[in-house]
Coordinates of C-alpha atoms and ligand atoms in Angstrom, one line a residue:
Chain R
X8 CA -0.1 0.2 -0.2
X9 CA 2.9 2.4 1.1
X10 CA 5.0 1.6 -2.1
X11 CA 2.0 2.0 -4.1
X12 CA 1.2 5.8 -3.0
X13 CA 4.8 6.6 -3.7
X14 CA 5.0 5.2 -7.1
X15 CA 1.4 7.2 -7.6
X16 CA 3.3 9.8 -6.5
X17 CA 6.1 9.5 -8.7
X18 CA 4.1 9.3 -11.6
X19 CA 2.3 12.5 -11.6
X20 CA 1.7 14.6 -13.8
X21 CA 3.8 18.2 -12.6
X22 CA 4.1 20.0 -15.9
X23 CA 0.1 19.2 -18.1
X24 CA 1.2 21.8 -20.6
X25 CA 4.7 19.6 -21.9
X26 CA 3.3 16.0 -19.7
X27 CA 6.1 15.6 -17.7
X28 CA 6.5 13.2 -14.6
X29 CA 7.3 14.2 -11.4
X30 CA 9.5 11.0 -11.4
X31 CA 11.5 12.6 -14.7
X32 CA 11.9 15.6 -13.2
X33 CA 13.5 14.2 -10.1
X34 CA 15.6 11.6 -12.8
X35 CA 16.8 14.5 -14.4
X36 CA 18.0 16.7 -11.0
X37 CA 19.9 12.9 -10.1
X38 CA 21.5 12.7 -13.2
X39 CA 22.9 15.9 -13.8
X40 CA 23.2 17.4 -9.9
X41 CA 21.1 20.1 -11.2
X42 CA 20.4 23.2 -8.7
X43 CA 18.4 25.4 -10.5
X44 CA 14.5 25.6 -12.1
X45 CA 16.0 26.9 -15.3
X46 CA 17.6 23.8 -15.8
X47 CA 15.1 21.4 -15.2
X48 CA 13.0 23.1 -17.4
X49 CA 15.2 22.8 -20.3
X50 CA 16.6 18.8 -19.5
X51 CA 12.6 17.8 -19.0
X52 CA 10.8 20.6 -21.2
X53 CA 8.9 21.1 -18.0
X54 CA 7.9 25.0 -18.0
X55 CA 8.0 25.4 -21.7
X56 CA 4.7 24.9 -22.3
X57 CA 1.9 27.0 -23.2
X58 CA 1.3 28.7 -19.7
X59 CA 5.5 28.8 -19.6
X60 CA 5.5 27.3 -16.2
X61 CA 2.8 29.7 -14.6
X62 CA 0.9 26.2 -13.7
X63 CA 3.7 24.1 -12.3
X64 CA 6.5 25.9 -11.6
X65 CA 6.2 26.2 -7.9
X66 CA 5.6 22.9 -7.6
X67 CA 9.3 22.4 -9.7
X68 CA 10.5 24.4 -7.2
X69 CA 9.1 22.4 -4.6
X70 CA 10.8 19.2 -6.1
X71 CA 13.9 21.0 -6.5
X72 CA 14.2 21.9 -3.3
X73 CA 13.5 18.8 -1.5
X74 CA 16.1 16.9 -3.9
X75 CA 19.1 19.4 -3.1
X76 CA 17.9 20.3 0.4
X77 CA 17.2 24.1 0.2
X78 CA 15.0 26.1 0.7
X79 CA 12.6 27.2 -2.1
X80 CA 13.6 30.6 -1.4
X81 CA 17.1 30.2 -1.6
X82 CA 16.9 28.8 -5.6
X83 CA 17.6 30.9 -8.1
X84 CA 13.8 32.4 -9.4
X85 CA 13.1 31.0 -12.8
X86 CA 14.0 33.6 -15.7
X87 CA 11.3 35.0 -17.0
X88 CA 11.1 34.9 -20.9
X89 CA 8.8 37.6 -22.0
X90 CA 5.2 37.6 -23.5
X91 CA 3.8 37.9 -20.1
X92 CA 1.1 35.8 -21.8
X93 CA 0.7 33.7 -25.4
X94 CA 0.6 36.7 -28.1
X95 CA -0.2 35.8 -32.1
X96 CA 2.6 36.5 -34.3
X97 CA 0.3 38.8 -36.5
X98 CA 0.2 41.1 -33.3
X99 CA 4.6 41.0 -32.5
X100 CA 4.8 41.9 -36.1
X101 CA 1.9 44.3 -36.1
X102 CA 3.5 46.4 -32.8
X103 CA 4.4 49.4 -34.3
X104 CA 5.4 52.5 -32.4
X105 CA 6.3 55.6 -34.0
X106 CA 9.2 56.4 -31.4
X107 CA 11.4 53.7 -32.8
Chain G
X2 CA 43.8 24.2 -0.7
X3 CA 45.1 24.2 -4.9
X4 CA 44.3 22.2 -6.9
X5 CA 45.9 20.4 -10.1
X6 CA 44.6 19.4 -13.8
X7 CA 46.4 18.6 -16.6
X8 CA 44.0 21.3 -18.8
X9 CA 42.2 23.6 -17.0
X10 CA 39.2 24.7 -19.8
X11 CA 37.7 28.1 -18.7
X12 CA 33.8 28.2 -19.5
X13 CA 31.2 25.2 -19.5
X14 CA 29.2 25.9 -22.3
X15 CA 28.7 23.4 -25.4
X16 CA 32.9 24.5 -26.6
X17 CA 34.4 23.5 -23.3
X18 CA 32.1 21.2 -22.2
X19 CA 33.0 19.5 -25.7
X20 CA 37.0 20.0 -25.7
X21 CA 36.5 18.3 -21.8
X22 CA 35.0 15.3 -23.1
X23 CA 37.2 14.9 -26.1
X24 CA 40.2 15.9 -24.0
X25 CA 38.7 13.1 -20.9
X26 CA 38.8 10.5 -23.4
X27 CA 42.3 10.6 -24.3
X28 CA 42.8 10.5 -20.4
X29 CA 44.1 13.8 -19.7
X30 CA 42.3 14.8 -16.6
X31 CA 40.4 18.6 -17.2
X32 CA 39.2 20.8 -14.8
X33 CA 36.0 22.8 -16.3
X34 CA 35.8 26.4 -14.8
X35 CA 32.5 27.9 -15.4
X36 CA 31.0 31.2 -14.1
X37 CA 27.3 30.3 -14.1
X38 CA 25.3 27.8 -11.9
X39 CA 25.7 25.2 -14.4
X40 CA 26.3 24.3 -18.7
X41 CA 24.5 26.3 -20.9
X42 CA 23.9 30.0 -19.1
X43 CA 25.7 31.2 -22.4
X44 CA 25.5 31.4 -26.2
X45 CA 24.6 27.1 -26.2
X46 CA 21.8 28.5 -24.1
X47 CA 20.2 30.7 -26.0
X48 CA 20.3 29.3 -29.8
X49 CA 18.3 26.9 -32.0
X50 CA 20.5 24.3 -32.9
X51 CA 20.5 24.0 -36.5
X52 CA 22.6 22.1 -38.4
X53 CA 22.4 23.2 -42.2
X54 CA 25.5 22.4 -43.9
X55 CA 24.7 23.9 -46.9
X56 CA 25.2 27.6 -45.3
X57 CA 29.1 26.9 -44.9
X58 CA 31.5 28.2 -46.6
X59 CA 35.4 26.7 -47.0
X60 CA 37.7 26.6 -44.2
X61 CA 34.8 26.4 -42.1
X62 CA 32.8 23.7 -44.8
X63 CA 35.5 21.5 -43.8
X64 CA 35.3 21.4 -40.4
X65 CA 30.8 21.2 -40.5
X66 CA 30.8 18.6 -42.5
X67 CA 33.4 16.9 -40.0
X68 CA 31.1 17.8 -37.2
X69 CA 27.7 16.9 -38.6
X70 CA 29.6 13.3 -38.9
X71 CA 30.5 12.8 -35.4
X72 CA 27.2 14.4 -34.7
X73 CA 25.4 11.6 -36.7
X74 CA 26.5 9.0 -33.9
X75 CA 27.2 10.9 -30.9
X76 CA 24.2 10.1 -28.6
X77 CA 24.9 6.8 -29.0
X78 CA 28.8 7.4 -27.9
X79 CA 28.1 9.0 -25.1
X80 CA 24.8 7.2 -24.0
X81 CA 22.6 10.2 -24.1
X82 CA 19.9 11.2 -26.4
X83 CA 20.5 14.8 -27.9
X84 CA 17.8 15.1 -29.9
X85 CA 19.8 14.7 -33.5
X86 CA 16.6 15.3 -36.2
X87 CA 17.4 14.6 -39.8
X88 CA 15.8 17.5 -40.6
X89 CA 17.8 18.5 -43.4
X90 CA 17.8 21.7 -44.6
X91 CA 16.0 24.2 -47.1
X92 CA 16.9 27.6 -48.1
X93 CA 14.0 29.6 -49.6
X94 CA 13.9 33.5 -51.0
X95 CA 11.7 35.2 -51.0
X96 CA 12.5 37.9 -53.9
X97 CA 12.7 37.6 -57.4
X98 CA 16.1 39.5 -57.2
X99 CA 18.0 36.7 -55.6
X100 CA 17.2 34.1 -58.6
X101 CA 20.3 34.3 -60.0
X102 CA 22.3 34.1 -57.1
X103 CA 20.2 30.7 -55.9
X104 CA 20.9 29.2 -58.9
X105 CA 24.9 30.5 -58.6
X106 CA 24.2 29.2 -55.1
X107 CA 23.4 25.5 -56.0
X108 CA 26.3 25.4 -58.3
X109 CA 29.0 26.3 -56.0
X110 CA 27.4 24.0 -53.2
X111 CA 27.7 21.2 -56.6
X112 CA 31.4 22.0 -56.7
X113 CA 31.8 21.6 -53.0
X114 CA 30.3 18.1 -52.8
X115 CA 26.7 19.1 -51.3
X116 CA 24.1 17.1 -52.8
X117 CA 21.9 20.2 -53.2
X118 CA 18.5 20.6 -55.3
X119 CA 17.0 24.1 -57.1
X120 CA 13.2 23.7 -56.8
X121 CA 11.3 26.1 -58.8
X122 CA 8.0 28.0 -57.1
X123 CA 4.6 25.2 -58.0
X124 CA 7.2 22.6 -56.7
X125 CA 8.1 24.0 -53.2
X126 CA 4.5 25.0 -52.4
X127 CA 3.0 21.5 -53.7
X128 CA 5.6 20.0 -51.6
X129 CA 5.1 21.8 -48.2
X130 CA 2.3 23.3 -48.9
X131 CA 2.9 25.6 -45.5
X132 CA 4.9 27.8 -47.5
X133 CA 3.6 31.3 -48.5
X134 CA 2.8 32.4 -52.4
X135 CA 6.0 34.3 -51.8
X136 CA 8.0 32.3 -52.0
X137 CA 10.2 31.7 -55.5
X138 CA 12.9 29.2 -55.0
X139 CA 14.8 27.2 -53.2
X140 CA 17.3 24.5 -52.6
X141 CA 17.6 22.0 -50.6
X142 CA 19.7 19.1 -48.8
X143 CA 19.2 16.5 -47.0
X144 CA 22.4 16.0 -44.9
X145 CA 21.7 18.5 -42.7
X146 CA 20.4 18.1 -38.7
X147 CA 19.0 19.5 -35.6
X148 CA 20.3 18.6 -32.6
X149 CA 18.9 20.1 -28.7
X150 CA 22.0 22.5 -27.8
X151 CA 21.1 21.9 -24.1
X152 CA 21.6 18.2 -24.4
X153 CA 24.4 18.1 -26.8
X154 CA 25.9 20.6 -23.7
X155 CA 24.7 18.3 -20.9
X156 CA 25.4 15.6 -22.5
X157 CA 29.2 16.5 -23.6
X158 CA 29.3 17.5 -19.6
X159 CA 28.0 14.6 -17.7
X160 CA 29.8 12.1 -20.7
X161 CA 33.4 14.2 -20.1
X162 CA 33.1 13.8 -16.2
X163 CA 31.9 9.8 -16.0
X164 CA 35.8 9.7 -17.5
X165 CA 36.6 11.6 -14.9
X166 CA 36.9 15.4 -16.1
X167 CA 35.6 18.0 -13.0
X168 CA 33.1 20.6 -13.1
X169 CA 33.8 23.7 -11.1
X170 CA 30.3 25.7 -11.2
X171 CA 29.3 29.1 -10.0
X172 CA 33.6 29.6 -10.4
X173 CA 35.0 32.5 -12.0
X174 CA 38.5 32.9 -13.5
X175 CA 39.7 36.5 -12.0
X176 CA 43.5 35.7 -12.7
X177 CA 45.9 33.7 -15.1
X178 CA 49.6 33.6 -13.7
X179 CA 52.6 33.0 -15.8
X180 CA 56.1 32.4 -15.6
X181 CA 58.1 33.3 -18.5
X182 CA 56.1 32.3 -21.6
X183 CA 54.0 29.0 -19.7
X184 CA 50.8 29.5 -17.9
X185 CA 51.3 28.2 -14.3
X186 CA 48.5 28.4 -12.4
X187 CA 44.3 30.2 -13.2
X188 CA 43.5 32.2 -10.3
X189 CA 39.0 31.9 -8.8
X190 CA 37.4 33.5 -6.8
X191 CA 36.6 29.5 -5.1
X192 CA 40.7 29.3 -5.0
X193 CA 43.7 28.4 -6.8
X194 CA 44.5 25.4 -10.0
X195 CA 47.6 24.6 -11.2
X196 CA 47.7 23.9 -14.6
X197 CA 50.1 22.1 -17.6
X198 CA 47.2 23.8 -20.4
X199 CA 44.7 26.6 -20.3
X200 CA 42.1 25.8 -22.7
X201 CA 40.2 29.7 -23.3
X202 CA 36.7 29.0 -24.6
X203 CA 35.4 31.6 -22.7
X204 CA 32.9 32.1 -26.1
X205 CA 31.7 36.1 -26.1
X206 CA 33.9 36.6 -23.1
X207 CA 36.7 35.4 -24.1
X208 CA 39.1 38.4 -24.5
X209 CA 38.2 39.1 -21.2
X210 CA 40.8 35.9 -20.1
X211 CA 42.8 37.0 -22.8
X212 CA 43.1 40.0 -22.0
X213 CA 44.8 38.2 -18.6
X214 CA 47.3 37.2 -20.4
X215 CA 47.8 41.3 -22.5
X216 CA 46.5 39.1 -25.4
X217 CA 43.8 40.6 -27.4
X218 CA 41.7 38.4 -28.6
X219 CA 39.0 40.1 -31.3
X220 CA 35.4 38.5 -31.0
X221 CA 33.2 40.4 -29.4
X222 CA 29.3 39.7 -28.6
X223 CA 26.7 39.8 -31.5
X224 CA 23.6 39.1 -30.3
X225 CA 20.7 37.4 -31.4
X226 CA 16.9 37.6 -30.4
X227 CA 14.2 33.9 -31.2
X228 CA 10.7 34.0 -30.9
X229 CA 9.4 30.8 -29.5
X230 CA 5.8 29.5 -30.7
X231 CA 3.5 26.7 -29.4
X232 CA 3.3 23.7 -31.6
X233 CA 1.7 23.6 -34.6
X234 CA 1.0 19.9 -36.9
X235 CA 5.1 18.7 -38.3
X236 CA 5.1 20.2 -41.7
X237 CA 5.6 18.0 -44.7
X238 CA 8.4 18.1 -46.0
X239 CA 11.1 20.5 -44.5
X240 CA 11.8 21.5 -41.1
X241 CA 14.3 23.8 -41.2
X242 CA 13.7 26.8 -43.5
X243 CA 16.6 29.6 -43.8
X244 CA 16.1 33.1 -45.2
X245 CA 18.0 33.5 -48.5
X246 CA 19.4 36.6 -46.7
X247 CA 20.7 34.9 -44.8
X248 CA 23.2 33.5 -47.0
X249 CA 23.3 36.7 -49.2
X250 CA 23.9 39.0 -46.5
X251 CA 22.3 39.2 -43.1
X252 CA 24.8 35.8 -41.3
X253 CA 28.8 36.8 -43.0
X254 CA 28.6 40.3 -44.5
X255 CA 28.3 42.8 -42.2
X256 CA 29.4 45.0 -44.7
X257 CA 26.3 44.9 -46.7
X258 CA 24.0 45.1 -43.5
X259 CA 25.9 48.1 -42.0
X260 CA 25.1 50.2 -45.2
X261 CA 22.2 48.7 -46.1
X262 CA 19.0 50.9 -45.8
X263 CA 16.8 48.9 -45.4
X264 CA 16.2 48.8 -41.1
X265 CA 15.2 44.9 -41.0
X266 CA 19.3 44.1 -42.5
X267 CA 20.8 46.7 -40.7
X268 CA 19.1 44.7 -37.5
X269 CA 20.2 41.5 -38.9
X270 CA 16.9 40.1 -38.7
X271 CA 17.1 36.8 -41.5
X272 CA 15.2 33.6 -40.7
X273 CA 16.4 30.2 -40.0
X274 CA 12.8 28.8 -38.9
X275 CA 12.7 25.4 -37.2
X276 CA 10.3 22.9 -36.5
X277 CA 11.6 21.4 -33.4
X278 CA 9.8 17.2 -33.5
X279 CA 7.6 18.9 -31.0
X280 CA 6.2 21.2 -33.3
X281 CA 7.2 24.3 -31.7
X282 CA 8.9 26.8 -33.7
X283 CA 11.5 28.7 -33.1
X284 CA 12.1 31.6 -35.3
X285 CA 15.0 33.5 -35.7
X286 CA 17.5 35.4 -35.2
X287 CA 18.9 38.8 -35.3
X288 CA 22.3 39.8 -35.4
X289 CA 23.8 43.5 -33.7
X290 CA 26.1 44.4 -31.6
X291 CA 24.5 45.9 -28.2
X292 CA 28.1 44.4 -25.7
X293 CA 27.1 42.2 -23.2
X294 CA 23.0 42.9 -23.1
X295 CA 20.9 40.4 -23.4
X296 CA 17.5 41.8 -23.3
X297 CA 14.9 41.6 -26.4
X298 CA 13.8 44.4 -27.9
X299 CA 10.6 44.9 -29.0
X300 CA 11.9 46.5 -32.2
X301 CA 13.6 43.5 -33.7
X302 CA 10.3 40.9 -32.8
X303 CA 8.8 42.9 -34.5
X304 CA 10.5 42.7 -37.4
X305 CA 11.6 38.5 -37.4
X306 CA 7.9 38.4 -36.2
X307 CA 6.6 40.1 -39.9
X308 CA 9.5 38.6 -41.6
X309 CA 8.2 34.5 -41.2
X310 CA 5.1 35.3 -41.6
X311 CA 6.1 36.1 -45.6
X312 CA 7.9 32.7 -45.8
X313 CA 5.5 31.0 -43.4
X314 CA 1.5 32.1 -43.7
X315 CA 0.6 30.0 -41.3
X316 CA 2.4 31.5 -38.4
X317 CA 1.0 34.7 -38.1
X318 CA -2.1 32.6 -35.8
X319 CA -0.1 30.5 -33.8
X320 CA 1.2 31.9 -30.3
X321 CA 4.3 32.8 -29.4
X322 CA 5.0 31.9 -25.9
X323 CA 8.4 33.0 -25.2
X324 CA 10.8 35.5 -26.5
X325 CA 15.6 34.8 -25.8
X326 CA 18.0 36.3 -26.9
X327 CA 22.1 35.2 -27.1
X328 CA 25.2 36.2 -27.6
X329 CA 27.3 34.8 -30.1
X330 CA 31.5 35.4 -29.9
X331 CA 32.1 36.6 -33.0
X332 CA 35.7 38.0 -34.4
X333 CA 35.0 41.0 -35.8
X334 CA 38.6 40.8 -38.2
X335 CA 37.2 38.2 -40.3
X336 CA 34.3 36.4 -38.7
X337 CA 36.0 32.8 -38.6
X338 CA 36.5 31.1 -35.3
X339 CA 39.7 31.0 -34.1
X340 CA 41.1 27.4 -33.1
X341 CA 45.1 27.9 -31.6
X342 CA 47.9 28.0 -30.0
X343 CA 49.5 31.3 -29.1
X344 CA 53.5 31.8 -29.5
X345 CA 53.2 33.1 -25.8
X346 CA 52.6 31.8 -23.4
X347 CA 52.9 28.3 -25.4
X348 CA 50.4 26.1 -23.5
X349 CA 47.5 29.0 -23.9
X350 CA 44.9 27.5 -26.2
X351 CA 42.0 29.3 -27.5
X352 CA 38.7 28.0 -29.4
X353 CA 36.2 30.7 -29.6
X354 CA 34.4 32.6 -32.8
X355 CA 31.9 30.2 -33.4
X356 CA 29.4 33.2 -34.3
X357 CA 26.3 31.4 -34.9
X358 CA 27.8 27.9 -35.5
X359 CA 29.0 26.8 -32.7
X360 CA 26.5 24.5 -31.9
X361 CA 26.7 22.6 -35.6
X362 CA 31.1 22.9 -35.0
X363 CA 30.7 21.6 -31.3
X364 CA 31.7 18.2 -31.5
X365 CA 34.6 18.6 -34.3
X366 CA 36.3 21.6 -32.1
X367 CA 36.5 19.6 -29.4
X368 CA 38.2 16.6 -31.3
X369 CA 40.2 18.9 -32.8
X370 CA 41.2 20.9 -30.0
X371 CA 41.9 17.6 -27.8
X372 CA 44.5 16.1 -31.0
X373 CA 46.1 19.6 -30.8
X374 CA 47.0 19.4 -26.7
X375 CA 47.6 15.4 -26.8
X376 CA 49.1 14.6 -29.8
X377 CA 49.7 18.4 -30.8
X378 CA 49.1 18.1 -34.5
X379 CA 45.2 17.9 -36.1
X380 CA 43.3 15.6 -37.8
X381 CA 42.4 18.3 -40.3
X382 CA 44.3 21.4 -40.9
X383 CA 43.2 24.5 -38.4
X384 CA 45.9 26.9 -40.2
X385 CA 43.5 29.1 -41.4
X386 CA 42.0 29.2 -37.7
X387 CA 45.6 30.5 -36.1
X388 CA 45.9 33.3 -34.0
X389 CA 48.3 34.6 -35.6
X390 CA 46.3 35.2 -38.9
X391 CA 45.7 38.6 -36.5
X392 CA 49.0 40.0 -37.0
X393 CA 48.4 41.9 -39.6
X394 CA 45.1 43.1 -38.8
X395 CA 45.9 44.9 -36.0
X396 CA 49.2 46.4 -38.0
X397 CA 46.4 47.5 -40.3
X398 CA 44.8 49.0 -37.8
X399 CA 47.5 50.9 -35.9
X400 CA 48.9 52.3 -39.6
Ligands
FAD502 C1 20.3 33.3 -30.9 C2 21.4 32.1 -31.6 C3 20.9 31.5 -32.6 C4 22.0 30.7 -32.5 N1 21.9 29.3 -33.6 C5 22.6 28.4 -33.6 C6 22.7 27.5 -34.4 O1 20.9 27.1 -34.8 N2 23.4 26.2 -34.8 C7 24.6 27.0 -34.4 O2 25.4 26.0 -34.8 N3 24.6 27.7 -33.7 C8 24.0 28.8 -33.9 N4 24.2 30.1 -32.5 C9 26.0 30.0 -31.8 C10 26.1 29.1 -31.0 O3 24.7 29.4 -29.6 C11 27.1 29.5 -30.1 O4 28.4 29.7 -30.9 C12 28.0 28.7 -29.5 O5 26.8 28.3 -28.2 C13 29.1 29.1 -28.4 O6 29.3 28.4 -27.9 P1 30.8 29.2 -26.1 O7 30.9 27.4 -25.6 O8 31.6 28.8 -26.7 O9 30.1 30.0 -26.0 P2 28.9 30.4 -24.4 O10 27.9 29.4 -24.7 O11 29.0 31.4 -24.5 O12 30.2 29.6 -22.9 C14 30.7 30.2 -22.4 C15 30.9 29.8 -20.9 O13 31.8 30.7 -20.8 C16 32.2 31.2 -19.0 N5 32.4 32.4 -18.9 C17 32.8 33.3 -19.2 N6 33.9 33.8 -18.7 C18 34.2 33.0 -17.8 C19 35.0 33.1 -16.5 N7 35.9 34.3 -16.2 N8 35.1 32.1 -15.7 C20 34.6 31.1 -15.8 N9 33.6 31.2 -16.7 C21 33.5 31.9 -17.6 C22 30.4 31.6 -19.6 O14 29.7 31.8 -18.4 C23 29.7 31.2 -20.5 O15 28.9 29.8 -19.9 C24 23.3 31.0 -32.0 C25 23.8 31.8 -31.4 C26 22.8 33.1 -30.8 C27 23.1 33.7 -29.5
FES503 S1 1.5 23.3 -16.7 FE1 3.7 23.2 -17.0 S2 4.3 24.9 -18.5 FE2 2.3 25.2 -18.4

């Protein structure tokens, strides 16, 4: 019973957008001695999805902090990559600012 | 306590880690010093991972060709999937005026032994319905690939570590000590490393390492910006599509970009549109000099987006989910890499200046530099990349 729970826990999907499981994240952290959420993102794709980690970011931080025995507040925060929300390419192409 | 090593490598990007791997494979005792918390925080973590062979010209072409050969079996060799993706490469023009240049390009590439094929507009549109009405002509070739640059970087690092290489992260080289014509040790913020060889693989920061030895390394950061989209269904035939402008102006011809009246060309905006196997597109890129600034700028992103829609119109309704910028180590004298020993200190090796081609060239660079250090000769000629080529350039500058 105990075991089953554990198994279910690690197969939890952490990142829904990219379908990355908790186990995949823990494996990557251990294999590469990762210490930053940015690196977890690059190697597992967790946090690279449509919501850019807004849903899964804090969970990723929690897992990393557990793995490396640090407080979440001690971790290097995930680098912000604009835009804040997905934006259609045609809008990016249009956005004209006279001053430029 | 002091550490000791046969070879100390400054920089844990794709170039430093490849060198560390090939050196460790030859049995050398290697330390890699990287100021960031892991590899891939420099250019190696902010690029597209495209390796389009037909965009290379001699003398770099031969390096690219050999590197692509090494990439083919790299996942197997290092025991880690670098996501080698056999995407080939299509170079495409949306400008009638470029038609004759594209024809010349095909002839030249054939002579260079690359199996290229010119494709006229109608056939392009038939083979790849996502291409826009604007396309004029294309050149395809299937020796090229894409890779996941993070995985190449971490894969090399991990394989090197398995062979005994040591990695010092969050450690910055601040000073280099010399005795007569030899480097003796490297001082970092975490202590000293006594070393027989020192390799400068610090990318866009490599001039700072040179300066510690009184050497001028003519490299400066050339910024590039990228748009990443949400996934779309995979293209039928081509997933690595380059703007012919890349070939004909922005990447290689610095003068042409400088004198151009077209703001887009001035910002070096010419696309490589790469669709990853996940369906996401990376839309690149631009080339400007902004010192060490890694911000994305709205103006450049706008030009990149506008240009992309010309080639692949359906992208207009696809969402951008992130953008980023990185710094290419660009040799401002001739745009070529520097793979070289120097006269003094004689145990100092430079491996940088890979500009927008460092992912493609990483495996061969590691292999050649390991040969240069361990055997003092290389399996491919590297004279064209020697540091001594700058002597004249400097005299000219002074004169
Ligand atoms: C937008 C963009 C798109 C690109 N697209 C492609 C592509 O599609 N295909 C391709 O082949 N190439 C591409 N490139 C080029 C490629 O990314 C680079 O050529 C390559 O990553 C260079 O690797 P590097 O290891 O030399 O540099 P970096 O990855 O920058 O590594 C240098 C490292 O040295 C470290 N360092 C610096 N100073 C010190 C010090 N004093 N002490 C300790 N460490 C130090 C830095 O922290 C850094 O990690 C692109 C580049 C950009 C910017
Ligand atoms: S849930 Fe991870 S990116 Fe959206």
